[in-house]
Every structure is written in structure tokens, then in C-alpha cells.
Amino acid sequence: MSGGLSGRIALITGGGRGIGREIALRLARDGADVAVNYRRDAEAAGEVVREIQGLGRKAKAYAASVDRFEDCQMLVDAVLAGFPGVDILVNNAGIASRGQSVADTDPGEFERVMRTHCFAPHYMSKLVLPSMRQRAKENGRGDIIMISSVATLYHAPNGAPYSMGKAAAEALALVLSKEERPNNIRTNIVAPGLTVTDMGERLAKATRGVADIHDLAAGSPFGRVSTPADVAAAVAYFVSADGEYVNGQKINLHGGG
């Protein structure tokens, strides 16, 4: 553990599995205490908490569906009852769209994906900011990280809800980077390509027509697909002392191509 985040508290949405899990563990290894949000898989979230506690850090899991404002309010209230505040918010929770054309996309599907990728980061940022502003006054900084996607670079066919939701999250990040800079809060974006997670597998099947995401390795930069650890490393940089002067920036985490 580097200890560089000692004394800081991170809240990770969708932190029980995949990318969120790795971010939670990485920030804990770097010294942060971590609130782990999950939607359904209590067992997986509990395992993350136990691993973090094994590192000597404080951690607790919180169930909430962040696409609903009421759930976000309950989540933030519960976190603030269990921790002194929030210094780092990672808006990571995400779902895949079904890989259909705009003409064939069901309105319910569109709304479901947009609420998760567009509405949820707005809700969570709004609710966490009062605590984060106060903590930044006391401790010198706050950080909001949006986990986006390289989908916003390509806007490929048959993925409009996902591309739109992630583009909206990036717009929110850029607005926040200006609004909250006077409060010593930095907002940045990490945008991975296809990553080796359960959701990555579903996206690979929907958009690339492959059953195993590793089948894409040969055609990927450096001969491999992105991993959750790659994403966590980028997040760790942004919230570290090395990222202190970085604000309103985006890392496209796709190996350069």
C-alpha cells in the first residue's frame, strides 16, 4: 500500500463487481477508506468489503439502485452516517444496452440505460457535493471521477442509448470541473474500451458478435483486452497527489487505438 490516500474516503457506485470492485480495492491499497455501493449482489460486495478490511482500511457495503433519486438519497445519507464525509466519488455503475438500432430500440430500454449512465451520476454528484465541499475546505481537495467509455469516440451503430448516456456523463463532468474548481474539487473522466468484465462480455457479444471477449485480444493494441486493473490505475492517478493539478481531463483507456 502506498498510503497516499490515507485519511480520504471514497464512495464507489457499482463497486461490488468488475471495474468498480478493482477501483475500490486499488483506492484502499492506496490508503483510502471505501463505501462500496452495489445493486443486487450482496455477496460480491461483502467480499470486496472483507478484502478492504483485510488491508487495514474501513469499508462498508450499501445497497442502492442509483438510477432512482430516492435510492441515491438513501445511499448518501447512509454513507454519511457511517463515515465522516466523502472525499472521492467514483460514478462507475453501468449497464449494457442490447445492441439494437435506434429504430428497433424499445423506449423502456432507452430510458433504463440513460437513467443509469446519465441521471445517476448527476444525482450522486448533487447529493455528495455538500459533504465534499466541506471536506475539501478542511483537507484541501475533493475528486469526482466519471467512468465513461470510448463509445463516445466512435458512436458505433446499434448502441445509441449507451453512447448517449456516456456522452451525457462526460458533459456533466466537464460542467462540474468548472463549477466546483473554486471549491477545490477536481472532476475527471476515465473512458475504457472493452474491458474484461461480465458487462464487457455482454457488450462484446452485442457489438462485436463474439462469445468470448478474449477472442478480441489478437486485434487489440498490445495483444490484449483492457482489464479492470488498467481502469483502476487511471482512477488512482487522477485522485493522487500526482493528479493534484489535473481537472476536466479525460483518459481514453484503449491502448492507443
CSV table of C-alpha atoms in Angstrom, one decimal:
chain,number,residue,atom,x,y,z
A,1,MET,CA,0.0,0.0,0.0
A,2,SER,CA,1.3,3.5,-0.9
A,3,GLY,CA,-0.8,5.3,1.8
A,4,GLY,CA,-1.1,8.3,-0.4
A,5,LEU,CA,-4.9,8.4,0.1
A,6,SER,CA,-4.7,8.0,3.9
A,7,GLY,CA,-7.5,9.9,5.6
A,8,ARG,CA,-9.6,10.1,2.5
A,9,ILE,CA,-13.0,8.4,2.0
A,10,ALA,CA,-14.1,7.1,-1.4
A,11,LEU,CA,-17.6,6.2,-2.5
A,12,ILE,CA,-17.8,3.9,-5.5
A,13,THR,CA,-21.1,3.2,-7.2
A,14,GLY,CA,-21.3,-0.3,-8.7
A,15,GLY,CA,-18.4,-1.2,-6.5
A,16,GLY,CA,-19.1,-4.8,-5.9
A,17,ARG,CA,-18.0,-6.3,-9.2
A,18,GLY,CA,-15.9,-5.8,-12.3
A,19,ILE,CA,-14.3,-2.4,-12.8
A,20,GLY,CA,-15.9,-0.9,-9.6
A,21,ARG,CA,-14.5,-3.8,-7.5
A,22,GLU,CA,-11.0,-3.2,-8.8
A,23,ILE,CA,-11.3,0.6,-8.2
A,24,ALA,CA,-12.4,0.0,-4.6
A,25,LEU,CA,-9.5,-2.3,-3.9
A,26,ARG,CA,-7.0,-0.1,-5.6
A,27,LEU,CA,-8.0,3.0,-3.7
A,28,ALA,CA,-8.0,1.0,-0.4
A,29,ARG,CA,-4.5,-0.2,-1.2
A,30,ASP,CA,-3.5,3.4,-1.7
A,31,GLY,CA,-4.9,4.2,1.8
A,32,ALA,CA,-8.5,5.3,1.4
A,33,ASP,CA,-11.5,4.1,3.3
A,34,VAL,CA,-14.2,2.9,1.0
A,35,ALA,CA,-18.0,2.9,0.8
A,36,VAL,CA,-19.0,0.2,-1.7
A,37,ASN,CA,-22.3,0.6,-3.4
A,38,TYR,CA,-24.0,-2.4,-5.1
A,39,ARG,CA,-27.4,-3.0,-6.6
A,40,ARG,CA,-28.1,-6.8,-6.2
A,41,ASP,CA,-25.0,-8.9,-5.5
A,42,ALA,CA,-24.6,-8.5,-1.7
A,43,GLU,CA,-22.3,-11.5,-1.6
A,44,ALA,CA,-19.8,-10.0,-4.1
A,45,ALA,CA,-20.0,-6.6,-2.3
A,46,GLY,CA,-19.4,-8.2,1.0
A,47,GLU,CA,-16.3,-9.9,-0.3
A,48,VAL,CA,-14.9,-6.6,-1.5
A,49,VAL,CA,-15.5,-5.1,1.9
A,50,ARG,CA,-13.7,-8.0,3.6
A,51,GLU,CA,-10.8,-7.6,1.3
A,52,ILE,CA,-10.5,-3.9,2.0
A,53,GLN,CA,-10.8,-4.5,5.8
A,54,GLY,CA,-8.0,-7.1,5.4
A,55,LEU,CA,-5.9,-4.2,4.1
A,56,GLY,CA,-6.5,-2.4,7.3
A,57,ARG,CA,-8.9,0.1,5.9
A,58,LYS,CA,-12.5,0.8,6.9
A,59,ALA,CA,-15.2,-0.3,4.4
A,60,LYS,CA,-18.9,-0.9,4.3
A,61,ALA,CA,-21.3,-2.1,1.6
A,62,TYR,CA,-24.5,-0.2,0.7
A,63,ALA,CA,-27.4,-1.5,-1.5
A,64,ALA,CA,-29.0,1.1,-3.8
A,65,SER,CA,-30.2,1.4,-7.4
A,66,VAL,CA,-28.6,4.6,-8.3
A,67,ASP,CA,-30.9,5.2,-11.3
A,68,ARG,CA,-33.5,6.4,-8.8
A,69,PHE,CA,-33.1,9.7,-6.9
A,70,GLU,CA,-34.7,8.3,-3.8
A,71,ASP,CA,-32.2,5.4,-3.6
A,72,CYS,CA,-29.3,7.8,-4.2
A,73,GLN,CA,-30.6,10.0,-1.3
A,74,MET,CA,-30.8,7.0,1.0
A,75,LEU,CA,-27.4,5.8,-0.1
A,76,VAL,CA,-25.7,9.1,0.6
A,77,ASP,CA,-27.5,9.5,3.9
A,78,ALA,CA,-26.4,6.1,5.0
A,79,VAL,CA,-22.8,6.7,3.9
A,80,LEU,CA,-22.6,10.0,5.7
A,81,ALA,CA,-24.0,8.3,8.8
A,82,GLY,CA,-21.2,5.7,8.7
A,83,PHE,CA,-18.3,7.9,7.5
A,84,PRO,CA,-17.2,11.5,8.3
A,85,GLY,CA,-17.8,12.5,4.7
A,86,VAL,CA,-16.9,11.8,1.1
A,87,ASP,CA,-13.7,13.0,-0.5
A,88,ILE,CA,-13.8,10.9,-3.7
A,89,LEU,CA,-16.9,9.9,-5.7
A,90,VAL,CA,-16.4,7.4,-8.5
A,91,ASN,CA,-19.5,7.3,-10.7
A,92,ASN,CA,-19.0,3.8,-12.0
A,93,ALA,CA,-22.3,2.0,-12.0
A,94,GLY,CA,-23.2,0.9,-15.5
A,95,ILE,CA,-25.3,-1.4,-17.6
A,96,ALA,CA,-25.1,-2.6,-21.2
A,97,SER,CA,-27.6,-1.8,-23.9
A,98,ARG,CA,-29.0,-4.5,-26.2
A,99,GLY,CA,-27.2,-3.7,-29.4
A,100,GLN,CA,-30.2,-2.6,-31.4
A,101,SER,CA,-30.7,0.2,-34.0
A,102,VAL,CA,-32.4,3.4,-33.0
A,103,ALA,CA,-35.5,2.3,-35.0
A,104,ASP,CA,-35.7,-1.0,-33.1
A,105,THR,CA,-34.8,0.2,-29.6
A,106,ASP,CA,-37.6,-0.1,-27.1
A,107,PRO,CA,-38.4,3.1,-25.2
A,108,GLY,CA,-38.1,1.3,-21.9
A,109,GLU,CA,-34.6,0.1,-22.8
A,110,PHE,CA,-33.6,3.6,-23.8
A,111,GLU,CA,-34.8,5.0,-20.5
A,112,ARG,CA,-33.2,2.3,-18.4
A,113,VAL,CA,-29.8,2.8,-19.9
A,114,MET,CA,-30.0,6.6,-19.9
A,115,ARG,CA,-31.1,6.7,-16.2
A,116,THR,CA,-28.1,4.6,-15.2
A,117,HIS,CA,-25.4,6.4,-17.2
A,118,CYS,CA,-26.8,10.0,-17.4
A,119,PHE,CA,-29.2,10.6,-14.4
A,120,ALA,CA,-27.3,8.6,-11.8
A,121,PRO,CA,-24.0,10.5,-11.9
A,122,HIS,CA,-26.0,13.8,-11.7
A,123,TYR,CA,-28.0,12.5,-8.7
A,124,MET,CA,-24.9,11.2,-6.9
A,125,SER,CA,-22.8,14.3,-7.6
A,126,LYS,CA,-25.5,16.6,-6.4
A,127,LEU,CA,-26.0,14.7,-3.2
A,128,VAL,CA,-22.4,14.2,-2.3
A,129,LEU,CA,-21.2,17.7,-3.1
A,130,PRO,CA,-22.2,19.4,0.2
A,131,SER,CA,-20.1,16.9,2.1
A,132,MET,CA,-17.3,17.0,-0.4
A,133,ARG,CA,-17.1,20.8,-0.4
A,134,GLN,CA,-16.8,20.8,3.4
A,135,ARG,CA,-14.2,18.1,3.4
A,136,ALA,CA,-12.3,20.0,0.7
A,137,LYS,CA,-12.2,23.1,2.9
A,138,GLU,CA,-10.8,21.0,5.7
A,139,ASN,CA,-8.5,18.7,3.8
A,140,GLY,CA,-7.6,20.6,0.7
A,141,ARG,CA,-9.4,18.7,-2.1
A,142,GLY,CA,-12.2,16.6,-3.4
A,143,ASP,CA,-12.4,14.4,-6.5
A,144,ILE,CA,-15.3,13.2,-8.8
A,145,ILE,CA,-14.5,10.6,-11.4
A,146,MET,CA,-16.8,9.6,-14.2
A,147,ILE,CA,-16.2,6.1,-15.7
A,148,SER,CA,-17.2,6.6,-19.3
A,149,SER,CA,-16.4,4.7,-22.4
A,150,VAL,CA,-14.6,5.0,-25.7
A,151,ALA,CA,-18.0,4.6,-27.2
A,152,THR,CA,-18.1,8.4,-27.1
A,153,LEU,CA,-15.2,8.5,-29.6
A,154,TYR,CA,-16.8,6.2,-32.2
A,155,HIS,CA,-20.6,6.3,-31.7
A,156,ALA,CA,-20.9,2.9,-33.4
A,157,PRO,CA,-24.2,1.7,-34.8
A,158,ASN,CA,-26.6,-0.3,-32.6
A,159,GLY,CA,-25.6,1.4,-29.4
A,160,ALA,CA,-27.3,4.7,-29.2
A,161,PRO,CA,-28.6,4.5,-25.5
A,162,TYR,CA,-25.2,3.6,-24.2
A,163,SER,CA,-23.3,6.2,-26.3
A,164,MET,CA,-25.8,8.9,-25.4
A,165,GLY,CA,-25.7,8.1,-21.7
A,166,LYS,CA,-21.9,8.1,-21.5
A,167,ALA,CA,-21.7,11.3,-23.6
A,168,ALA,CA,-24.1,12.9,-21.1
A,169,ALA,CA,-21.9,11.8,-18.2
A,170,GLU,CA,-18.9,13.3,-19.8
A,171,ALA,CA,-20.7,16.6,-20.4
A,172,LEU,CA,-21.6,16.6,-16.7
A,173,ALA,CA,-18.0,16.0,-15.7
A,174,LEU,CA,-16.8,19.0,-17.8
A,175,VAL,CA,-19.5,21.2,-16.3
A,176,LEU,CA,-18.6,20.1,-12.7
A,177,SER,CA,-14.9,20.7,-13.4
A,178,LYS,CA,-15.7,24.4,-13.9
A,179,GLU,CA,-18.4,24.7,-11.2
A,180,GLU,CA,-16.6,23.0,-8.5
A,181,ARG,CA,-13.0,24.2,-9.1
A,182,PRO,CA,-13.4,27.2,-6.8
A,183,ASN,CA,-14.3,24.6,-4.1
A,184,ASN,CA,-11.0,22.7,-4.6
A,185,ILE,CA,-12.9,19.8,-6.3
A,186,ARG,CA,-11.5,18.2,-9.4
A,187,THR,CA,-13.6,16.3,-11.9
A,188,ASN,CA,-12.1,13.9,-14.5
A,189,ILE,CA,-13.1,11.1,-16.8
A,190,VAL,CA,-11.7,7.6,-17.4
A,191,ALA,CA,-13.1,6.1,-20.7
A,192,PRO,CA,-12.1,2.5,-21.1
A,193,GLY,CA,-12.6,0.4,-24.2
A,194,LEU,CA,-14.0,-3.1,-23.9
A,195,THR,CA,-12.8,-4.5,-20.6
A,196,VAL,CA,-12.7,-8.0,-19.2
A,197,THR,CA,-15.8,-7.9,-17.0
A,198,ASP,CA,-19.2,-9.6,-17.2
A,199,MET,CA,-20.6,-6.4,-18.8
A,200,GLY,CA,-17.7,-6.3,-21.2
A,201,GLU,CA,-18.6,-9.8,-22.3
A,202,ARG,CA,-22.2,-8.8,-22.9
A,203,LEU,CA,-21.0,-5.7,-24.9
A,204,ALA,CA,-18.6,-7.8,-26.9
A,205,LYS,CA,-21.4,-10.2,-27.8
A,206,ALA,CA,-23.8,-7.4,-28.7
A,207,THR,CA,-21.5,-5.1,-30.7
A,208,ARG,CA,-18.8,-7.5,-32.0
A,209,GLY,CA,-20.6,-10.8,-32.3
A,210,VAL,CA,-18.1,-12.7,-30.2
A,211,ALA,CA,-19.0,-15.1,-27.3
A,212,ASP,CA,-15.6,-14.6,-25.5
A,213,ILE,CA,-14.1,-11.2,-25.1
A,214,HIS,CA,-10.6,-12.7,-25.2
A,215,ASP,CA,-11.2,-13.5,-28.8
A,216,LEU,CA,-10.7,-9.8,-29.5
A,217,ALA,CA,-7.2,-9.8,-28.0
A,218,ALA,CA,-5.3,-10.5,-31.2
A,219,GLY,CA,-6.8,-7.5,-32.9
A,220,SER,CA,-6.3,-5.2,-29.8
A,221,PRO,CA,-3.4,-2.9,-29.1
A,222,PHE,CA,-0.6,-4.8,-27.3
A,223,GLY,CA,-2.3,-8.1,-28.0
A,224,ARG,CA,-4.7,-7.9,-25.1
A,225,VAL,CA,-8.1,-6.5,-23.9
A,226,SER,CA,-8.2,-3.9,-21.2
A,227,THR,CA,-8.6,-5.1,-17.6
A,228,PRO,CA,-10.3,-3.6,-14.6
A,229,ALA,CA,-6.8,-3.0,-13.1
A,230,ASP,CA,-6.0,-0.7,-16.0
A,231,VAL,CA,-9.0,1.4,-15.3
A,232,ALA,CA,-8.3,1.4,-11.5
A,233,ALA,CA,-4.8,2.6,-12.2
A,234,ALA,CA,-6.1,5.6,-14.2
A,235,VAL,CA,-8.6,6.5,-11.4
A,236,ALA,CA,-5.8,6.2,-8.8
A,237,TYR,CA,-3.7,8.6,-10.8
A,238,PHE,CA,-6.4,11.2,-11.0
A,239,VAL,CA,-7.1,11.2,-7.3
A,240,SER,CA,-3.5,11.0,-6.2
A,241,ALA,CA,-1.1,13.8,-5.3
A,242,ASP,CA,0.3,13.4,-8.8
A,243,GLY,CA,-3.1,14.4,-10.2
A,244,GLU,CA,-3.5,17.4,-8.0
A,245,TYR,CA,-3.4,19.9,-10.9
A,246,VAL,CA,-5.4,17.8,-13.3
A,247,ASN,CA,-9.1,18.9,-13.8
A,248,GLY,CA,-11.6,18.5,-16.6
A,249,GLN,CA,-9.5,15.9,-18.4
A,250,LYS,CA,-10.2,12.5,-19.9
A,251,ILE,CA,-8.1,9.4,-20.3
A,252,ASN,CA,-9.2,7.3,-23.3
A,253,LEU,CA,-8.0,3.9,-22.0
A,254,HIS,CA,-7.9,1.8,-25.2
A,255,GLY,CA,-4.3,1.2,-25.7
A,256,GLY,CA,-4.0,4.0,-28.2
A,257,GLY,CA,-6.3,2.6,-30.9
